[in-house]
PDB file of C-alpha atoms in Angstrom:
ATOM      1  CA  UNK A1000      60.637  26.404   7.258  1.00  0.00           C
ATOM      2  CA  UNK A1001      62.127  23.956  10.234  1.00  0.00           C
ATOM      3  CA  UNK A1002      59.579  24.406  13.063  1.00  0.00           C
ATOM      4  CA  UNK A1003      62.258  25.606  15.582  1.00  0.00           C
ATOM      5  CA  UNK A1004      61.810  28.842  13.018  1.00  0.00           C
ATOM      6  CA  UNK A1005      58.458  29.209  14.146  1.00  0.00           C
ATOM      7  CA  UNK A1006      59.637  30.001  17.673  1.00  0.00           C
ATOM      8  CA  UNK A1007      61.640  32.691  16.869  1.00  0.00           C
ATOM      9  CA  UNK A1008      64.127  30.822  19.790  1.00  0.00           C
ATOM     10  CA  UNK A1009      67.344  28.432  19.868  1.00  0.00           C
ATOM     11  CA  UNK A1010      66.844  24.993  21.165  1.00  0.00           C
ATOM     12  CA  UNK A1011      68.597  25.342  24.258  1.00  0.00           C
ATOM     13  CA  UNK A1012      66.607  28.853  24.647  1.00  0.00           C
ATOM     14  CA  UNK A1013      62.849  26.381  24.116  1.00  0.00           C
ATOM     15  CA  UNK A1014      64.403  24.088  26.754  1.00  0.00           C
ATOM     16  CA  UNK A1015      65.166  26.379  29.019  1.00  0.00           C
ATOM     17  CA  UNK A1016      61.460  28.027  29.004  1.00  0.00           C
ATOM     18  CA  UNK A1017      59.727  24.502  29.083  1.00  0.00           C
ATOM     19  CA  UNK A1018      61.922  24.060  32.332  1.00  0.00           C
ATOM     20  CA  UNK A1019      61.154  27.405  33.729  1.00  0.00           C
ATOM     21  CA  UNK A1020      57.336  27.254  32.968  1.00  0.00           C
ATOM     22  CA  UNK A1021      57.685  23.581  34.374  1.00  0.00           C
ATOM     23  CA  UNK A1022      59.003  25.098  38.106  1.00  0.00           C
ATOM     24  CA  UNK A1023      56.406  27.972  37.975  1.00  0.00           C
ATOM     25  CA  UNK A1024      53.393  25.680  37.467  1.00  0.00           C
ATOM     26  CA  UNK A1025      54.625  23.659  40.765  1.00  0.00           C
ATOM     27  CA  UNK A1026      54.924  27.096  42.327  1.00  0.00           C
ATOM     28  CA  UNK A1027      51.245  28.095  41.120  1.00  0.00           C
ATOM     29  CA  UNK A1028      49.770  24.454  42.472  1.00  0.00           C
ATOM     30  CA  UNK A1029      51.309  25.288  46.030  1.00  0.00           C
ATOM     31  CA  UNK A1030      50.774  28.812  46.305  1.00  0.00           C
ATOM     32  CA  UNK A1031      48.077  29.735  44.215  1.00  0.00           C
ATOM     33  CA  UNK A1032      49.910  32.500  42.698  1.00  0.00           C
ATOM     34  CA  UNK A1033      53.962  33.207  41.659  1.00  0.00           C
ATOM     35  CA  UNK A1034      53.451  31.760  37.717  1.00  0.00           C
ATOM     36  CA  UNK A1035      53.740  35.018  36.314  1.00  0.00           C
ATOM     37  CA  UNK A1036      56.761  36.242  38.579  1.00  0.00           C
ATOM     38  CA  UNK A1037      58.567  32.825  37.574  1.00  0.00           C
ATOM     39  CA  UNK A1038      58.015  32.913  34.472  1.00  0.00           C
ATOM     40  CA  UNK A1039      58.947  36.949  33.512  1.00  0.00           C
ATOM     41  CA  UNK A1040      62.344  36.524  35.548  1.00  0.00           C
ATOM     42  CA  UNK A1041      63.241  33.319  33.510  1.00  0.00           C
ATOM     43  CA  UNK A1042      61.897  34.673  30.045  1.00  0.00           C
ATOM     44  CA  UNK A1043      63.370  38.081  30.674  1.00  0.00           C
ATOM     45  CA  UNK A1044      66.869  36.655  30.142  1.00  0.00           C
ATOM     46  CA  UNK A1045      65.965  35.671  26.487  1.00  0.00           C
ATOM     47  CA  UNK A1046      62.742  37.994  25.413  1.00  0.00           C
ATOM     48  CA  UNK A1047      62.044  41.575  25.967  1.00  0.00           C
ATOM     49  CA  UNK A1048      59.070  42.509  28.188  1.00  0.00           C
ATOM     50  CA  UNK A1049      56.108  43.336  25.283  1.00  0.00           C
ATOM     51  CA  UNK A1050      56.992  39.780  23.685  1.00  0.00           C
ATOM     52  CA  UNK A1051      56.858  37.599  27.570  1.00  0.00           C
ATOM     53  CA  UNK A1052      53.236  39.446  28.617  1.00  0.00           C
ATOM     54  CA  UNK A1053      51.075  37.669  26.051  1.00  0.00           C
ATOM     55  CA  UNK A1054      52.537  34.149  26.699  1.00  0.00           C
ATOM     56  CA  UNK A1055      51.912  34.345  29.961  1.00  0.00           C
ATOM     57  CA  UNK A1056      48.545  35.575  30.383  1.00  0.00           C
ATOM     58  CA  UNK A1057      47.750  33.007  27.615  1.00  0.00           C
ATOM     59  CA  UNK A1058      50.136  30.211  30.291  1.00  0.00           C
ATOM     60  CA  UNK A1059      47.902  31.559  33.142  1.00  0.00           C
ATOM     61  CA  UNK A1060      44.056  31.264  31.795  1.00  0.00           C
ATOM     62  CA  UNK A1061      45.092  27.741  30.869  1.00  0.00           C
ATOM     63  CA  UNK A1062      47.050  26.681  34.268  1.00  0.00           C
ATOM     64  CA  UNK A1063      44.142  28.423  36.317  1.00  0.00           C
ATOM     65  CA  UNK A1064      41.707  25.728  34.068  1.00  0.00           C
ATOM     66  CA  UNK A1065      43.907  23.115  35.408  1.00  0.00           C
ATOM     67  CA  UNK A1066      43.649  24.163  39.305  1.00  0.00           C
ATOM     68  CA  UNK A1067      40.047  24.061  39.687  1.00  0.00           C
ATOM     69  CA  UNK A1068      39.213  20.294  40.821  1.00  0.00           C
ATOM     70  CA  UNK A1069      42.076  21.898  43.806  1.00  0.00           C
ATOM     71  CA  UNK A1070      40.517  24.796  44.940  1.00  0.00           C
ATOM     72  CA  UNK A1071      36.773  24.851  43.712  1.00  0.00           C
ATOM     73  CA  UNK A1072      35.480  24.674  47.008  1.00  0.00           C
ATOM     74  CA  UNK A1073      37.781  27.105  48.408  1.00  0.00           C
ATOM     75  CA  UNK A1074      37.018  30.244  46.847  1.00  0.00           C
ATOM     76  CA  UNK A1075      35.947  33.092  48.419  1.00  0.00           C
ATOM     77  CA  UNK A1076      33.764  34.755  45.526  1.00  0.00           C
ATOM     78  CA  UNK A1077      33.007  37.599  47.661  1.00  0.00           C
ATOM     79  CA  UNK A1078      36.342  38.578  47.397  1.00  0.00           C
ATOM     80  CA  UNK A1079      37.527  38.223  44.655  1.00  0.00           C
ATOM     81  CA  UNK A1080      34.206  39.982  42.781  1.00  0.00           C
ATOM     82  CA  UNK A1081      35.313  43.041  45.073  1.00  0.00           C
ATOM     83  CA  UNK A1082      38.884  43.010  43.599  1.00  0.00           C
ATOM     84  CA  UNK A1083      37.730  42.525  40.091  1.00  0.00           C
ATOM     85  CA  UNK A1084      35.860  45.686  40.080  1.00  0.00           C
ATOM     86  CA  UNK A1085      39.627  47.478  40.593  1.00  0.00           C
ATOM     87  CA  UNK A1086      41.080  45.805  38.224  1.00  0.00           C
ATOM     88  CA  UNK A1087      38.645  46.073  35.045  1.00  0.00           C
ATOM     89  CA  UNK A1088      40.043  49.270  36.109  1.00  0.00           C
ATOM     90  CA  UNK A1089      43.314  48.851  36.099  1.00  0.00           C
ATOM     91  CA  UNK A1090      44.384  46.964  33.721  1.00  0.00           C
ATOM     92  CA  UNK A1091      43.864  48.982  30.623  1.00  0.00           C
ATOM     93  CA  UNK A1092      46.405  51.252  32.185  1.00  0.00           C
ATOM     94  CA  UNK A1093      48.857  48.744  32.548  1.00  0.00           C
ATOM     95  CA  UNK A1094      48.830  47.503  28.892  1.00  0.00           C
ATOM     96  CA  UNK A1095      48.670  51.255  27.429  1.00  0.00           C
ATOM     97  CA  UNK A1096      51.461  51.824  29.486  1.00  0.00           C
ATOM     98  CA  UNK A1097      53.664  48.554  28.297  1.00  0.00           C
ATOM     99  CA  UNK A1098      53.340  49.667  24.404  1.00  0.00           C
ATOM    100  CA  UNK A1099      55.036  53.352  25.668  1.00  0.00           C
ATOM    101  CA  UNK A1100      57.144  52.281  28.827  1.00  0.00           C
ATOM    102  CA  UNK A1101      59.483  50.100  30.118  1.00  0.00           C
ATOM    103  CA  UNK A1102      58.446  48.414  32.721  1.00  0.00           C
ATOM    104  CA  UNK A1103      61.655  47.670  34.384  1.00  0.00           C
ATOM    105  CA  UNK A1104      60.878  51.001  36.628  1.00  0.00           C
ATOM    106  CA  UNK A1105      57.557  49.987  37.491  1.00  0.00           C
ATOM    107  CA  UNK A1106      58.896  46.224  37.954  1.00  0.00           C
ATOM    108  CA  UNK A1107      61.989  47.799  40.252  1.00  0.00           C
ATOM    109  CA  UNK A1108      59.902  49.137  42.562  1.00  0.00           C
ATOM    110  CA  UNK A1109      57.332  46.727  42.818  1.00  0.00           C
ATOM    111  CA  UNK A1110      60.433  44.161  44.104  1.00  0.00           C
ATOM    112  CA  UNK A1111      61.219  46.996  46.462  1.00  0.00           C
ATOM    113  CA  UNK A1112      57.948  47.359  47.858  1.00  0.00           C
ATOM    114  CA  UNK A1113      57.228  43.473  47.994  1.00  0.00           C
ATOM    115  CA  UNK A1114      60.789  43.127  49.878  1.00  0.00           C
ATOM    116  CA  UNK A1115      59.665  45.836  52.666  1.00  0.00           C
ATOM    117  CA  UNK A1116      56.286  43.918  53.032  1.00  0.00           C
ATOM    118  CA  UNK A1117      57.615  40.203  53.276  1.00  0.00           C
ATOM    119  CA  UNK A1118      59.782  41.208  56.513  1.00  0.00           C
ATOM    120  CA  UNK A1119      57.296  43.422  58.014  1.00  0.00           C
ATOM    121  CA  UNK A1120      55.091  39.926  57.683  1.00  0.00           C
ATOM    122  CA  UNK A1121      57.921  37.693  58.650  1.00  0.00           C
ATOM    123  CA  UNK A1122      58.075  39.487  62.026  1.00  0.00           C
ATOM    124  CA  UNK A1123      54.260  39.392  62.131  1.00  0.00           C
ATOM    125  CA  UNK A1124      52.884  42.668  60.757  1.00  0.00           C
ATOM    126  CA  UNK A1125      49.373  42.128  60.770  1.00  0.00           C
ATOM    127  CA  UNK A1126      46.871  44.623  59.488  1.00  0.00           C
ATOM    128  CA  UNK A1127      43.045  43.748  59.918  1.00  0.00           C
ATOM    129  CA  UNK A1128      42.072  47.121  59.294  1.00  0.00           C
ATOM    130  CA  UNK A1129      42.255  47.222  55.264  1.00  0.00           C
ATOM    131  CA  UNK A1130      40.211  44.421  55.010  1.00  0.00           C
ATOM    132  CA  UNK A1131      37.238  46.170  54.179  1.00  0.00           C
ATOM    133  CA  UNK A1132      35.597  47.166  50.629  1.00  0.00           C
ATOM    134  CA  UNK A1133      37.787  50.160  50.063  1.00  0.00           C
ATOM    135  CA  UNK A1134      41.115  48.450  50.398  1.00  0.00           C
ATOM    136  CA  UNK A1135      40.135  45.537  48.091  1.00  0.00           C
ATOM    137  CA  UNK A1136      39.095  47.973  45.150  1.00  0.00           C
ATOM    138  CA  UNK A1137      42.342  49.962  45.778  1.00  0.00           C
ATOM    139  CA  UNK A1138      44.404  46.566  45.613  1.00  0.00           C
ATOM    140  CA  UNK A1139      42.722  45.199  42.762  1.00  0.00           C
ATOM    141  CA  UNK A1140      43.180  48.654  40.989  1.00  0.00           C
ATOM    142  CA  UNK A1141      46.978  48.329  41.536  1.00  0.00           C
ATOM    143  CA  UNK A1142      46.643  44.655  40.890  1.00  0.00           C
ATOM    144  CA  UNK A1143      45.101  44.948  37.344  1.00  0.00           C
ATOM    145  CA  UNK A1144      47.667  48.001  36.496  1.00  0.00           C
ATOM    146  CA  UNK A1145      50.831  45.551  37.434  1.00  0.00           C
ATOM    147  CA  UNK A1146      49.037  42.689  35.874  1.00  0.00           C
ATOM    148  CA  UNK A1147      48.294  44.304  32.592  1.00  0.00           C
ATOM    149  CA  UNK A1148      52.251  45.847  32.486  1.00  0.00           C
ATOM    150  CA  UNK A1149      54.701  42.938  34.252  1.00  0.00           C
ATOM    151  CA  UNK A1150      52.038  40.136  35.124  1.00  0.00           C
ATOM    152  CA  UNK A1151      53.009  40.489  38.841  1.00  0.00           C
ATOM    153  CA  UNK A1152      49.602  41.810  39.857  1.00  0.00           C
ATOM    154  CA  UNK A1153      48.978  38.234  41.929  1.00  0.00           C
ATOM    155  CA  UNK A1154      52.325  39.470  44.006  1.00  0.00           C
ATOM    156  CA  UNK A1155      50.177  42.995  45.637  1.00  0.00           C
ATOM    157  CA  UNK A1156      47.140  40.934  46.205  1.00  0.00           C
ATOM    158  CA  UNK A1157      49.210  38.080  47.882  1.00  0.00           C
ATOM    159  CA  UNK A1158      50.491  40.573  50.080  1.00  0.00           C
ATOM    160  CA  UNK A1159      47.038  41.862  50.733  1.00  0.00           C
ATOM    161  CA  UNK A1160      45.951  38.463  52.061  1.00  0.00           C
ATOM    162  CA  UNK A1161      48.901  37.754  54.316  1.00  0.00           C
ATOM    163  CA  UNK A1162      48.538  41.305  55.879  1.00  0.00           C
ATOM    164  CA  UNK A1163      45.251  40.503  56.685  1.00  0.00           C
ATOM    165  CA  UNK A1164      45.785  36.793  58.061  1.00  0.00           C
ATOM    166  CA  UNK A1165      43.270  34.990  55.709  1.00  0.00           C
ATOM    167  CA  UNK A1166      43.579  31.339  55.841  1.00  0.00           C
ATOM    168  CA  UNK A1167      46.128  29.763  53.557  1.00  0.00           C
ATOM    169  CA  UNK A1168      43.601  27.116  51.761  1.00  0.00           C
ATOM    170  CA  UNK A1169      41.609  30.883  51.105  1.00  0.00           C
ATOM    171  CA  UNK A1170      44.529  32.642  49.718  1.00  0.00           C
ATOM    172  CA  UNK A1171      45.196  29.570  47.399  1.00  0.00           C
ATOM    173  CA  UNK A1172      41.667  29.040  46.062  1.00  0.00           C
ATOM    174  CA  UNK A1173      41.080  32.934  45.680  1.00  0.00           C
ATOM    175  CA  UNK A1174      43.727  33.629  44.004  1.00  0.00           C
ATOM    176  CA  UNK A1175      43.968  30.836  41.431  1.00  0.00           C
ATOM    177  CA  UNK A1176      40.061  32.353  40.764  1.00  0.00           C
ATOM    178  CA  UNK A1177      40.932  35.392  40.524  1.00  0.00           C
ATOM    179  CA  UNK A1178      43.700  35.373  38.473  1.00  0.00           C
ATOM    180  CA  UNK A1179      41.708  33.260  35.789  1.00  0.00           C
ATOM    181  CA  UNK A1180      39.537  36.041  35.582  1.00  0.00           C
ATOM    182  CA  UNK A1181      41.270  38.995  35.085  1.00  0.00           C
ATOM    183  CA  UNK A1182      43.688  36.798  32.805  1.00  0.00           C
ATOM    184  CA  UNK A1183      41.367  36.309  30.268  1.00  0.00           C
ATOM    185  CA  UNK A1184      40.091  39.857  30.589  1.00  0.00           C
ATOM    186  CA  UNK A1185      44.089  41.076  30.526  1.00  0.00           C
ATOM    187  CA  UNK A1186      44.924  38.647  27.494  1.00  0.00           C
ATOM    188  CA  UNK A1187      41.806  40.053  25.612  1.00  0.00           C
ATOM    189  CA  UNK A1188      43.205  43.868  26.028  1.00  0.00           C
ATOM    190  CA  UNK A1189      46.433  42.824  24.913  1.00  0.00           C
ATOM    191  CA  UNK A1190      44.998  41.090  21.897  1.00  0.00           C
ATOM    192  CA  UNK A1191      43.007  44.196  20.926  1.00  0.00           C
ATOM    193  CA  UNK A1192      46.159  46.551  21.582  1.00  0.00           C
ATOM    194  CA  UNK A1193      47.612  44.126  19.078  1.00  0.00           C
ATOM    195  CA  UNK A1194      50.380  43.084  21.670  1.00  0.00           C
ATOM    196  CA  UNK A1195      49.240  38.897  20.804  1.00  0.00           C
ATOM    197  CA  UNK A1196      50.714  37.652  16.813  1.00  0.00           C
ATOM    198  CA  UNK A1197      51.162  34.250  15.626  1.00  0.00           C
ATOM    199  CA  UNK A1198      54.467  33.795  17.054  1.00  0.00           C
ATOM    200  CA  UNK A1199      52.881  34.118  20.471  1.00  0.00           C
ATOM    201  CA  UNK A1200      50.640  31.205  19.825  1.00  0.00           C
ATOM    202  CA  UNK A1201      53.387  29.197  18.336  1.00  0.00           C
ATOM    203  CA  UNK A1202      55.756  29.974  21.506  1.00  0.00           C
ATOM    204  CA  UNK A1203      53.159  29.188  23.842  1.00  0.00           C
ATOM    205  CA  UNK A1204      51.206  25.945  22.465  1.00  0.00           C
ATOM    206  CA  UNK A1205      53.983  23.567  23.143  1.00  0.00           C
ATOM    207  CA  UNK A1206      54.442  24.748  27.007  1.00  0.00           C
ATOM    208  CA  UNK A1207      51.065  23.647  27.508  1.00  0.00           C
ATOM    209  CA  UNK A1208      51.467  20.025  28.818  1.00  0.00           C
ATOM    210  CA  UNK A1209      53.582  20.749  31.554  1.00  0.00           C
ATOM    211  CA  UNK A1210      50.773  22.416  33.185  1.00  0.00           C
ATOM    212  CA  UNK A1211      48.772  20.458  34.661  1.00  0.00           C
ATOM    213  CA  UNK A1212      52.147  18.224  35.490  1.00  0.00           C
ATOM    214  CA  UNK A1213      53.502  20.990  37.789  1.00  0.00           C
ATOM    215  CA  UNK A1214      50.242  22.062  39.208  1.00  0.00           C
ATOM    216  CA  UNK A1215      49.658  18.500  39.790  1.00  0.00           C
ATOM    217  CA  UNK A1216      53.206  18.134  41.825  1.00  0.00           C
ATOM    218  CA  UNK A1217      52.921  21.616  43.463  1.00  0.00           C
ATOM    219  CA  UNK A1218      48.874  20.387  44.737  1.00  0.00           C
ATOM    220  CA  UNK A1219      50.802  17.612  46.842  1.00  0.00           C
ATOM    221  CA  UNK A1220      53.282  20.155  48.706  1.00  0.00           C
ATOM    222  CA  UNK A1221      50.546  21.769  49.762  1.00  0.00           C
ATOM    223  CA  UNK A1222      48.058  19.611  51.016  1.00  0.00           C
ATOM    224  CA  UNK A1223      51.448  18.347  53.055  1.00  0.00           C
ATOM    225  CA  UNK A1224      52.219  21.532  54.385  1.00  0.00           C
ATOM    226  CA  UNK A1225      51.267  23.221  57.455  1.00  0.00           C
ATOM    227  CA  UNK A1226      49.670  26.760  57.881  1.00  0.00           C
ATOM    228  CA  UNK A1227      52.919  27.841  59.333  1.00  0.00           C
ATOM    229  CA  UNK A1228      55.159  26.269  56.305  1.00  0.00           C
ATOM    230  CA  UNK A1229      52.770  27.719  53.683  1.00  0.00           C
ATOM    231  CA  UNK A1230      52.978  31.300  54.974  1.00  0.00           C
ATOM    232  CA  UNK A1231      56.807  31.031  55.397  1.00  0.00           C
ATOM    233  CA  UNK A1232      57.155  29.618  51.778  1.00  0.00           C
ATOM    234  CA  UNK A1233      55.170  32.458  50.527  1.00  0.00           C
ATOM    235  CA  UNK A1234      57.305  35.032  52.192  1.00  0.00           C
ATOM    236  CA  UNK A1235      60.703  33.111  50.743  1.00  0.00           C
ATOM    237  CA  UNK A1236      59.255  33.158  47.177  1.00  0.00           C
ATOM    238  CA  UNK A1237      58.358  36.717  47.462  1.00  0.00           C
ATOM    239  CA  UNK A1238      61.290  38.169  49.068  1.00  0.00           C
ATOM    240  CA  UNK A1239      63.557  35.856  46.753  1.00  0.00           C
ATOM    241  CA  UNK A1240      61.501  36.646  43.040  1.00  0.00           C
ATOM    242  CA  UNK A1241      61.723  40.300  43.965  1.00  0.00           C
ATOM    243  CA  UNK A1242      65.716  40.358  44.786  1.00  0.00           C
ATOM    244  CA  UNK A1243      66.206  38.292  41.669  1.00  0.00           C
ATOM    245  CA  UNK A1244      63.840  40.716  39.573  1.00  0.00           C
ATOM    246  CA  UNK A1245      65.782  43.853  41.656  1.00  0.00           C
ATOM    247  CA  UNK A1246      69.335  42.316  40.687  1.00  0.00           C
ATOM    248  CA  UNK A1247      68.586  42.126  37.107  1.00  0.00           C
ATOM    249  CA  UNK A1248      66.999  44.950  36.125  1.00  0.00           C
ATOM    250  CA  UNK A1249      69.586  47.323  38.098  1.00  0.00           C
ATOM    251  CA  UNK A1250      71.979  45.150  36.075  1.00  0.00           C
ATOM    252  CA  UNK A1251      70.273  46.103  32.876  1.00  0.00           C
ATOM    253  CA  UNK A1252      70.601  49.875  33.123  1.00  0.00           C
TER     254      UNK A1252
END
């Protein structure tokens, strides 16, 4: 058997996921999350939803690995412990639901939501209020749920921190922490539900090495960047992943 077979993909289809895991890892150096948006709105063109999960939970334990000598130091543990609690919680609902639903509903209305957010922000909505104990349980709870059925569970808690004006170097170093977290504990669900096979592995081995490239790249935006530029390029990538992801699935159906 040729090792292209292995893949289950056409050459031009492997190149074209190297690139688009390539551009997400840059993404996930500056911003500290976006990977998994990236990445499901590349691979969605080319694999269906139950088959792009697994690689990228598998993509986002290893990339988190990679950021910590970045963000160690900026982490706010007491955070992202609170969140965690929600989404132990809510991710076993999200990969139940994935074997028995299409997410393209769930992941409609999530780009919906995320659009109505990012310009409320942009014209500086600003909500101290919710950043209290209750509103990071109930975030992580719909974190974990996303997370466990489209991977865009870093997209709600992003939101979260911009609402409540946390410090970009915060966002970045929380978020890379958190997502290695409740990666591993989503990737361990999904290889339990029996959602992970050898073709997985095979797929997701080779994308390894650009890792630490793009995270590497995406590190020197930001230590470039301003407070004001980081916040503005974090409402651009949201508002422009979730018209993408709203444009194609509407297409779909």
């Amino acid at each position: 058997m040729d090792l292209i077979d292995y893949f289950q993909l056409s050459l031009v289809e492997i190149y074209f996921v190297i690139f688009t895991v390539f551009i997400a890892s840059i993404i996930r150096g500056f911003n500290g999350f976006g990977f998994s948006a990236t990445c499901i709105s590349g691979f969605s063109f080319i694999l269906p939803a139950v088959e792009i999960v697994p690689i990228i939970l598998i993509l986002e334990v290893i990339i988190s690995i990679f950021m910590v000598p970045y963000i160690w130091n900026k982490i706010d543990w007491n955070f992202v412990i609170k969140l965690i609690f929600g989404i132990i919680i809510g991710s076993p609902v999200g990969i139940y639901l994935l074997k028995y639903l299409t997410p393209d509903v769930t992941h409609l209305s999530v780009c919906v939501l995320i659009i109505f957010f990012s310009f409320l922000l942009m014209r500086g909505f600003v909500n101290q209020k919710i950043n209290n104990n209750y509103g990071k349980f109930f975030t992580g709870i719909i974190a974990g749920a996303l997370n466990g059925l489209t991977t865009l569970g870093g997209m709600p808690v992003a939101l979260f921190l911009l609402v409540t004006s946390i410090q970009p170097v915060i966002i970045r170093g929380s978020l890379a922490a958190l997502f290695f977290l409740t990666d591993i504990y989503a990737f361990s669900l999904s290889f339990f539900a029996g959602i992970v096979d050898v073709t997985t592995i095979y797929r997701t081995v080779p994308l390894i090495i650009t890792l630490p490239i793009g995270v590497y790249i995406g590190d020197k935006f930001f230590v470039k960047s301003k407070e004001k530029t980081y916040r503005k390029v974090v409402f651009y990538f949201l508002i422009f992943i979730s018209i993408f992801g709203f444009f194609r699935i509407i297409d779909n159906f």
